[in-house]
Amino acid sequence: LTAVFRIDVPIIDVARWARVAGAGINNDSAELREAYMKDVITRQVVGAYYGYAAALALRQSAEKSFAAAEAQAKLMEIRTRVGSTTELDLARARAEVQRNRQTVADAVSMIATTRRTLRSLTNVEPPDAIPEWADNMAAEDTLENLEKRIDQLPAVKASDKEAKAGELASTGAALTLVPTVSGNFTENISNATGFTGQNATYSLGLTATWRLDVPTVANISGAGALANQARLAAEKTRLQSRDQINSDFQRFNAALIKIEAASSAGAAAAAS
């Protein structure tokens, strides 16, 4: 009877070390991608919520305008009968009724669409009425200061991590040309001792392996190309994020002006 026990332990394997480091970075990148998706969903929910609220307000305003246009059209019909106005004025009043009717239909359609979107994003049934809220109308920081914090965005962080992982993968592929060194321990136990007279014998050894073939060289070239793609993707993400910040900043400032103008117009209409 013979039993053999063997243990092989890698001592020097720089290519594997690089791959292990790259795996850790990929794990961090996956977590950052999850945070990025949460941000994306948050933006979608906020946009859908305000879109739904705006659609409700638009329908309310359109219904009031529609009622006022109908009343004006009826008044014009009476005036036309008594000859105090022309048929053209009556036609204009009726056209205004139809225009407001279209606005109401558009608002109803927008409510249905945004309501469905909001329900799909949150799995919560939106209320029939949105409570009034007080928005923060304060101006944001300058565009320059906002762009300085671009490296804090999860998408940019994840892209940078992926570029770093690509560089490590390329380095690991190149390091496959470096010989690997491993140690081994073997113990042989047998009741057939032979001439040695020993039931157990063991041996220790070091093995250096150097592999050089065409696929290895091709993998080095491919890993380098993938690393370059990852770096370009990271730069593209940074540029897109900067453009998104600029777009959001401009739209926000324009929205502040529109809100101020709408508030002034509403106050003037109420006073008249």
mmCIF file of C-alpha atoms in Angstrom:
data_model
loop_
_atom_site.group_PDB
_atom_site.id
_atom_site.type_symbol
_atom_site.label_atom_id
_atom_site.label_comp_id
_atom_site.label_asym_id
_atom_site.label_seq_id
_atom_site.Cartn_x
_atom_site.Cartn_y
_atom_site.Cartn_z
ATOM 1 C CA LEU A 1 0.000 0.000 0.000
ATOM 2 C CA THR A 2 1.290 3.431 -0.965
ATOM 3 C CA ALA A 3 -0.029 6.927 -0.267
ATOM 4 C CA VAL A 4 1.393 10.071 -1.844
ATOM 5 C CA PHE A 5 0.689 13.606 -0.589
ATOM 6 C CA ARG A 6 1.818 16.596 -2.652
ATOM 7 C CA ILE A 7 1.501 20.330 -2.008
ATOM 8 C CA ASP A 8 2.349 22.949 -4.648
ATOM 9 C CA VAL A 9 2.604 26.570 -3.511
ATOM 10 C CA PRO A 10 3.171 29.460 -5.947
ATOM 11 C CA ILE A 11 5.957 31.675 -4.666
ATOM 12 C CA ILE A 12 6.500 34.186 -7.462
ATOM 13 C CA ASP A 13 3.733 34.770 -10.016
ATOM 14 C CA VAL A 14 3.696 38.468 -10.867
ATOM 15 C CA ALA A 15 1.153 38.041 -13.669
ATOM 16 C CA ARG A 16 -1.347 36.521 -11.270
ATOM 17 C CA TRP A 17 -0.685 39.272 -8.744
ATOM 18 C CA ALA A 18 -1.579 41.860 -11.380
ATOM 19 C CA ARG A 19 -4.770 39.976 -12.274
ATOM 20 C CA VAL A 20 -5.795 39.773 -8.604
ATOM 21 C CA ALA A 21 -5.272 43.529 -8.203
ATOM 22 C CA GLY A 22 -7.335 44.122 -11.344
ATOM 23 C CA ALA A 23 -10.141 41.940 -9.995
ATOM 24 C CA GLY A 24 -10.326 44.069 -6.848
ATOM 25 C CA ILE A 25 -10.541 47.238 -8.903
ATOM 26 C CA ASN A 26 -13.282 45.713 -11.066
ATOM 27 C CA ASN A 27 -15.242 44.972 -7.893
ATOM 28 C CA ASP A 28 -14.950 48.631 -6.849
ATOM 29 C CA SER A 29 -16.025 49.665 -10.344
ATOM 30 C CA ALA A 30 -19.122 47.456 -10.133
ATOM 31 C CA GLU A 31 -20.128 49.115 -6.848
ATOM 32 C CA LEU A 32 -19.662 52.547 -8.396
ATOM 33 C CA ARG A 33 -21.746 51.495 -11.406
ATOM 34 C CA GLU A 34 -24.515 50.497 -9.009
ATOM 35 C CA ALA A 35 -24.334 53.931 -7.377
ATOM 36 C CA TYR A 36 -24.436 55.517 -10.835
ATOM 37 C CA MET A 37 -27.573 53.561 -11.775
ATOM 38 C CA LYS A 38 -29.205 54.703 -8.520
ATOM 39 C CA ASP A 39 -28.437 58.298 -9.510
ATOM 40 C CA VAL A 40 -29.899 57.721 -12.963
ATOM 41 C CA ILE A 41 -33.104 56.257 -11.517
ATOM 42 C CA THR A 42 -33.338 59.118 -9.025
ATOM 43 C CA ARG A 43 -33.092 61.628 -11.868
ATOM 44 C CA GLN A 44 -35.766 59.755 -13.796
ATOM 45 C CA VAL A 45 -38.118 59.623 -10.803
ATOM 46 C CA VAL A 46 -37.665 63.324 -10.054
ATOM 47 C CA GLY A 47 -38.195 64.226 -13.711
ATOM 48 C CA ALA A 48 -41.299 62.053 -13.952
ATOM 49 C CA TYR A 49 -42.707 63.462 -10.698
ATOM 50 C CA TYR A 50 -42.342 67.082 -11.772
ATOM 51 C CA GLY A 51 -43.565 66.201 -15.245
ATOM 52 C CA TYR A 52 -46.707 64.675 -13.713
ATOM 53 C CA ALA A 53 -47.199 67.706 -11.469
ATOM 54 C CA ALA A 54 -46.770 70.040 -14.437
ATOM 55 C CA ALA A 55 -49.276 68.027 -16.481
ATOM 56 C CA LEU A 56 -51.851 68.302 -13.688
ATOM 57 C CA ALA A 57 -51.305 72.054 -13.439
ATOM 58 C CA LEU A 58 -51.494 72.397 -17.218
ATOM 59 C CA ARG A 59 -54.813 70.560 -17.324
ATOM 60 C CA GLN A 60 -56.219 72.772 -14.583
ATOM 61 C CA SER A 61 -55.115 75.921 -16.404
ATOM 62 C CA ALA A 62 -56.320 74.597 -19.761
ATOM 63 C CA GLU A 63 -59.753 73.753 -18.359
ATOM 64 C CA LYS A 64 -60.101 77.274 -16.988
ATOM 65 C CA SER A 65 -59.053 78.741 -20.333
ATOM 66 C CA PHE A 66 -61.448 76.413 -22.132
ATOM 67 C CA ALA A 67 -64.330 77.516 -19.916
ATOM 68 C CA ALA A 68 -63.447 81.171 -20.453
ATOM 69 C CA ALA A 69 -63.217 80.657 -24.222
ATOM 70 C CA GLU A 70 -66.631 78.947 -24.295
ATOM 71 C CA ALA A 71 -68.157 81.805 -22.355
ATOM 72 C CA GLN A 72 -66.571 84.294 -24.725
ATOM 73 C CA ALA A 73 -67.859 82.353 -27.741
ATOM 74 C CA LYS A 74 -71.391 82.340 -26.370
ATOM 75 C CA LEU A 75 -71.168 86.069 -25.781
ATOM 76 C CA MET A 76 -69.972 86.583 -29.338
ATOM 77 C CA GLU A 77 -72.913 84.551 -30.656
ATOM 78 C CA ILE A 78 -75.335 86.832 -28.829
ATOM 79 C CA ARG A 79 -73.579 89.927 -30.132
ATOM 80 C CA THR A 80 -73.585 88.535 -33.655
ATOM 81 C CA ARG A 81 -77.314 87.956 -33.530
ATOM 82 C CA VAL A 82 -77.976 91.567 -32.538
ATOM 83 C CA GLY A 83 -75.472 92.784 -35.110
ATOM 84 C CA SER A 84 -72.984 94.354 -32.703
ATOM 85 C CA THR A 85 -70.101 92.241 -34.025
ATOM 86 C CA THR A 86 -69.070 90.463 -37.197
ATOM 87 C CA GLU A 87 -69.061 86.824 -38.213
ATOM 88 C CA LEU A 88 -65.259 86.953 -38.294
ATOM 89 C CA ASP A 89 -65.118 87.786 -34.584
ATOM 90 C CA LEU A 90 -67.462 84.892 -33.884
ATOM 91 C CA ALA A 91 -65.268 82.540 -35.958
ATOM 92 C CA ARG A 92 -62.203 83.674 -34.039
ATOM 93 C CA ALA A 93 -63.948 83.016 -30.723
ATOM 94 C CA ARG A 94 -64.951 79.529 -31.839
ATOM 95 C CA ALA A 95 -61.418 78.849 -33.042
ATOM 96 C CA GLU A 96 -60.124 79.881 -29.619
ATOM 97 C CA VAL A 97 -62.488 77.353 -28.032
ATOM 98 C CA GLN A 98 -61.119 74.586 -30.239
ATOM 99 C CA ARG A 99 -57.531 75.624 -29.529
ATOM 100 C CA ASN A 100 -58.128 75.425 -25.783
ATOM 101 C CA ARG A 101 -59.878 72.130 -26.301
ATOM 102 C CA GLN A 102 -56.728 70.771 -27.945
ATOM 103 C CA THR A 103 -54.657 72.042 -25.027
ATOM 104 C CA VAL A 104 -56.889 70.175 -22.592
ATOM 105 C CA ALA A 105 -56.550 66.987 -24.661
ATOM 106 C CA ASP A 106 -52.755 67.358 -24.726
ATOM 107 C CA ALA A 107 -52.704 67.861 -20.956
ATOM 108 C CA VAL A 108 -54.847 64.756 -20.385
ATOM 109 C CA SER A 109 -52.529 62.728 -22.611
ATOM 110 C CA MET A 110 -49.469 64.071 -20.798
ATOM 111 C CA ILE A 111 -51.007 63.168 -17.426
ATOM 112 C CA ALA A 112 -51.621 59.598 -18.560
ATOM 113 C CA THR A 113 -48.073 59.242 -19.912
ATOM 114 C CA THR A 114 -46.235 60.755 -16.957
ATOM 115 C CA ARG A 115 -48.450 58.916 -14.488
ATOM 116 C CA ARG A 116 -47.616 55.599 -16.147
ATOM 117 C CA THR A 117 -43.907 56.425 -16.218
ATOM 118 C CA LEU A 118 -43.885 57.415 -12.546
ATOM 119 C CA ARG A 119 -45.732 54.245 -11.559
ATOM 120 C CA SER A 120 -43.301 52.078 -13.550
ATOM 121 C CA LEU A 121 -40.263 53.739 -11.960
ATOM 122 C CA THR A 122 -41.478 53.631 -8.360
ATOM 123 C CA ASN A 123 -44.045 50.810 -8.322
ATOM 124 C CA VAL A 124 -46.249 53.284 -6.420
ATOM 125 C CA GLU A 125 -49.592 54.573 -7.667
ATOM 126 C CA PRO A 126 -49.276 58.368 -8.098
ATOM 127 C CA PRO A 127 -51.920 60.476 -6.358
ATOM 128 C CA ASP A 128 -54.620 62.231 -8.338
ATOM 129 C CA ALA A 129 -53.400 65.593 -7.007
ATOM 130 C CA ILE A 130 -49.911 66.777 -6.147
ATOM 131 C CA PRO A 131 -49.657 68.858 -2.982
ATOM 132 C CA GLU A 132 -48.191 72.305 -3.344
ATOM 133 C CA TRP A 133 -44.557 72.683 -2.412
ATOM 134 C CA ALA A 134 -42.114 75.512 -1.926
ATOM 135 C CA ASP A 135 -39.202 75.181 -4.313
ATOM 136 C CA ASN A 136 -35.723 76.378 -3.462
ATOM 137 C CA MET A 137 -35.241 79.237 -5.903
ATOM 138 C CA ALA A 138 -31.688 80.022 -4.807
ATOM 139 C CA ALA A 139 -29.072 80.064 -7.549
ATOM 140 C CA GLU A 140 -26.588 77.205 -7.739
ATOM 141 C CA ASP A 141 -22.838 77.483 -7.489
ATOM 142 C CA THR A 142 -20.898 78.718 -10.495
ATOM 143 C CA LEU A 143 -20.439 76.412 -13.460
ATOM 144 C CA GLU A 144 -16.673 76.423 -12.971
ATOM 145 C CA ASN A 145 -16.972 75.190 -9.375
ATOM 146 C CA LEU A 146 -19.490 72.536 -10.357
ATOM 147 C CA GLU A 147 -17.206 71.209 -13.079
ATOM 148 C CA LYS A 148 -14.311 71.014 -10.620
ATOM 149 C CA ARG A 149 -16.214 68.310 -8.694
ATOM 150 C CA ILE A 150 -16.732 66.156 -11.765
ATOM 151 C CA ASP A 151 -14.315 63.516 -10.459
ATOM 152 C CA GLN A 152 -16.733 62.837 -7.577
ATOM 153 C CA LEU A 153 -19.447 61.536 -9.904
ATOM 154 C CA PRO A 154 -19.975 57.743 -9.676
ATOM 155 C CA ALA A 155 -19.913 57.348 -13.462
ATOM 156 C CA VAL A 156 -16.546 59.098 -13.744
ATOM 157 C CA LYS A 157 -15.124 57.155 -10.805
ATOM 158 C CA ALA A 158 -16.296 53.858 -12.299
ATOM 159 C CA SER A 159 -14.790 54.683 -15.689
ATOM 160 C CA ASP A 160 -11.478 55.606 -14.089
ATOM 161 C CA LYS A 161 -11.499 52.336 -12.141
ATOM 162 C CA GLU A 162 -12.198 50.371 -15.310
ATOM 163 C CA ALA A 163 -9.338 52.156 -17.072
ATOM 164 C CA LYS A 164 -7.029 51.274 -14.179
ATOM 165 C CA ALA A 165 -8.202 47.651 -14.305
ATOM 166 C CA GLY A 166 -7.496 47.605 -18.038
ATOM 167 C CA GLU A 167 -3.966 48.862 -17.421
ATOM 168 C CA LEU A 168 -3.400 46.147 -14.816
ATOM 169 C CA ALA A 169 -4.755 43.526 -17.200
ATOM 170 C CA SER A 170 -2.354 44.751 -19.875
ATOM 171 C CA THR A 171 0.507 44.692 -17.380
ATOM 172 C CA GLY A 172 -0.488 41.201 -16.246
ATOM 173 C CA ALA A 173 -0.517 39.973 -19.826
ATOM 174 C CA ALA A 174 2.979 41.347 -20.354
ATOM 175 C CA LEU A 175 4.184 39.791 -17.105
ATOM 176 C CA THR A 176 3.241 36.333 -18.350
ATOM 177 C CA LEU A 177 6.661 36.409 -20.029
ATOM 178 C CA VAL A 178 8.259 36.517 -16.581
ATOM 179 C CA PRO A 179 9.072 33.052 -15.223
ATOM 180 C CA THR A 180 6.916 31.821 -12.357
ATOM 181 C CA VAL A 181 8.462 30.132 -9.337
ATOM 182 C CA SER A 182 6.592 27.603 -7.213
ATOM 183 C CA GLY A 183 7.567 25.343 -4.344
ATOM 184 C CA ASN A 184 6.412 21.793 -3.808
ATOM 185 C CA PHE A 185 6.428 19.309 -0.969
ATOM 186 C CA THR A 186 5.834 15.603 -1.564
ATOM 187 C CA GLU A 187 5.511 12.898 1.078
ATOM 188 C CA ASN A 188 5.404 9.199 0.189
ATOM 189 C CA ILE A 189 4.114 6.693 2.734
ATOM 190 C CA SER A 190 4.335 2.979 1.942
ATOM 191 C CA ASN A 191 4.565 -0.335 3.775
ATOM 192 C CA ALA A 192 6.845 -1.570 1.007
ATOM 193 C CA THR A 193 10.013 -0.019 2.319
ATOM 194 C CA GLY A 194 12.386 -1.771 -0.116
ATOM 195 C CA PHE A 195 16.052 -1.136 0.550
ATOM 196 C CA THR A 196 15.523 2.128 2.443
ATOM 197 C CA GLY A 197 13.817 0.623 5.449
ATOM 198 C CA GLN A 198 11.739 3.835 5.837
ATOM 199 C CA ASN A 199 7.948 3.864 5.733
ATOM 200 C CA ALA A 200 7.799 7.597 4.910
ATOM 201 C CA THR A 201 9.957 9.724 2.677
ATOM 202 C CA TYR A 202 9.552 13.328 1.604
ATOM 203 C CA SER A 203 11.072 15.743 -0.870
ATOM 204 C CA LEU A 204 11.158 19.516 -1.303
ATOM 205 C CA GLY A 205 11.655 21.350 -4.569
ATOM 206 C CA LEU A 206 11.499 24.643 -6.419
ATOM 207 C CA THR A 207 10.226 24.889 -9.985
ATOM 208 C CA ALA A 208 10.714 27.784 -12.378
ATOM 209 C CA THR A 209 8.429 27.842 -15.390
ATOM 210 C CA TRP A 210 8.904 30.124 -18.356
ATOM 211 C CA ARG A 211 6.287 30.023 -21.077
ATOM 212 C CA LEU A 212 6.877 31.655 -24.432
ATOM 213 C CA ASP A 213 4.513 30.985 -27.323
ATOM 214 C CA VAL A 214 2.551 32.809 -29.998
ATOM 215 C CA PRO A 215 -0.801 32.999 -28.083
ATOM 216 C CA THR A 216 0.954 34.603 -25.122
ATOM 217 C CA VAL A 217 2.409 37.348 -27.306
ATOM 218 C CA ALA A 218 -0.962 37.853 -29.025
ATOM 219 C CA ASN A 219 -2.704 38.181 -25.638
ATOM 220 C CA ILE A 220 -0.272 40.934 -24.690
ATOM 221 C CA SER A 221 -1.209 42.924 -27.785
ATOM 222 C CA GLY A 222 -4.942 42.351 -27.254
ATOM 223 C CA ALA A 223 -4.789 43.374 -23.587
ATOM 224 C CA GLY A 224 -2.976 46.568 -24.561
ATOM 225 C CA ALA A 225 -5.698 47.426 -27.080
ATOM 226 C CA LEU A 226 -8.419 46.827 -24.474
ATOM 227 C CA ALA A 227 -6.572 49.054 -22.009
ATOM 228 C CA ASN A 228 -6.485 51.852 -24.579
ATOM 229 C CA GLN A 229 -10.225 51.441 -25.163
ATOM 230 C CA ALA A 230 -10.869 51.667 -21.427
ATOM 231 C CA ARG A 231 -8.832 54.884 -21.198
ATOM 232 C CA LEU A 232 -10.748 56.392 -24.116
ATOM 233 C CA ALA A 233 -14.046 55.340 -22.542
ATOM 234 C CA ALA A 234 -13.051 57.032 -19.273
ATOM 235 C CA GLU A 235 -12.194 60.249 -21.097
ATOM 236 C CA LYS A 236 -15.478 60.074 -23.022
ATOM 237 C CA THR A 237 -17.415 59.635 -19.779
ATOM 238 C CA ARG A 238 -15.638 62.643 -18.271
ATOM 239 C CA LEU A 239 -16.460 64.811 -21.290
ATOM 240 C CA GLN A 240 -20.096 63.651 -21.369
ATOM 241 C CA SER A 241 -20.460 64.335 -17.649
ATOM 242 C CA ARG A 242 -19.022 67.821 -18.078
ATOM 243 C CA ASP A 243 -21.434 68.487 -20.946
ATOM 244 C CA GLN A 244 -24.325 67.182 -18.843
ATOM 245 C CA ILE A 245 -23.396 69.514 -15.983
ATOM 246 C CA ASN A 246 -23.257 72.439 -18.388
ATOM 247 C CA SER A 247 -26.629 71.507 -19.926
ATOM 248 C CA ASP A 248 -28.305 71.093 -16.532
ATOM 249 C CA PHE A 249 -26.795 74.352 -15.302
ATOM 250 C CA GLN A 250 -28.076 76.313 -18.313
ATOM 251 C CA ARG A 251 -31.540 74.732 -18.162
ATOM 252 C CA PHE A 252 -31.757 75.422 -14.428
ATOM 253 C CA ASN A 253 -30.931 79.108 -14.844
ATOM 254 C CA ALA A 254 -33.414 79.359 -17.716
ATOM 255 C CA ALA A 255 -36.055 77.683 -15.541
ATOM 256 C CA LEU A 256 -35.510 80.244 -12.792
ATOM 257 C CA ILE A 257 -36.145 83.069 -15.283
ATOM 258 C CA LYS A 258 -39.250 81.315 -16.648
ATOM 259 C CA ILE A 259 -40.632 80.777 -13.142
ATOM 260 C CA GLU A 260 -40.088 84.431 -12.262
ATOM 261 C CA ALA A 261 -41.749 85.550 -15.505
ATOM 262 C CA ALA A 262 -44.681 83.155 -14.999
ATOM 263 C CA SER A 263 -45.175 84.372 -11.431
ATOM 264 C CA SER A 264 -45.239 87.997 -12.610
ATOM 265 C CA ALA A 265 -47.690 87.136 -15.389
ATOM 266 C CA GLY A 266 -49.918 85.257 -12.955
ATOM 267 C CA ALA A 267 -49.916 88.162 -10.525
ATOM 268 C CA ALA A 268 -50.780 90.586 -13.329
ATOM 269 C CA ALA A 269 -53.596 88.350 -14.532
ATOM 270 C CA ALA A 270 -55.019 88.046 -11.038
ATOM 271 C CA ALA A 271 -54.879 91.829 -10.571
ATOM 272 C CA SER A 272 -56.665 92.457 -13.862
#
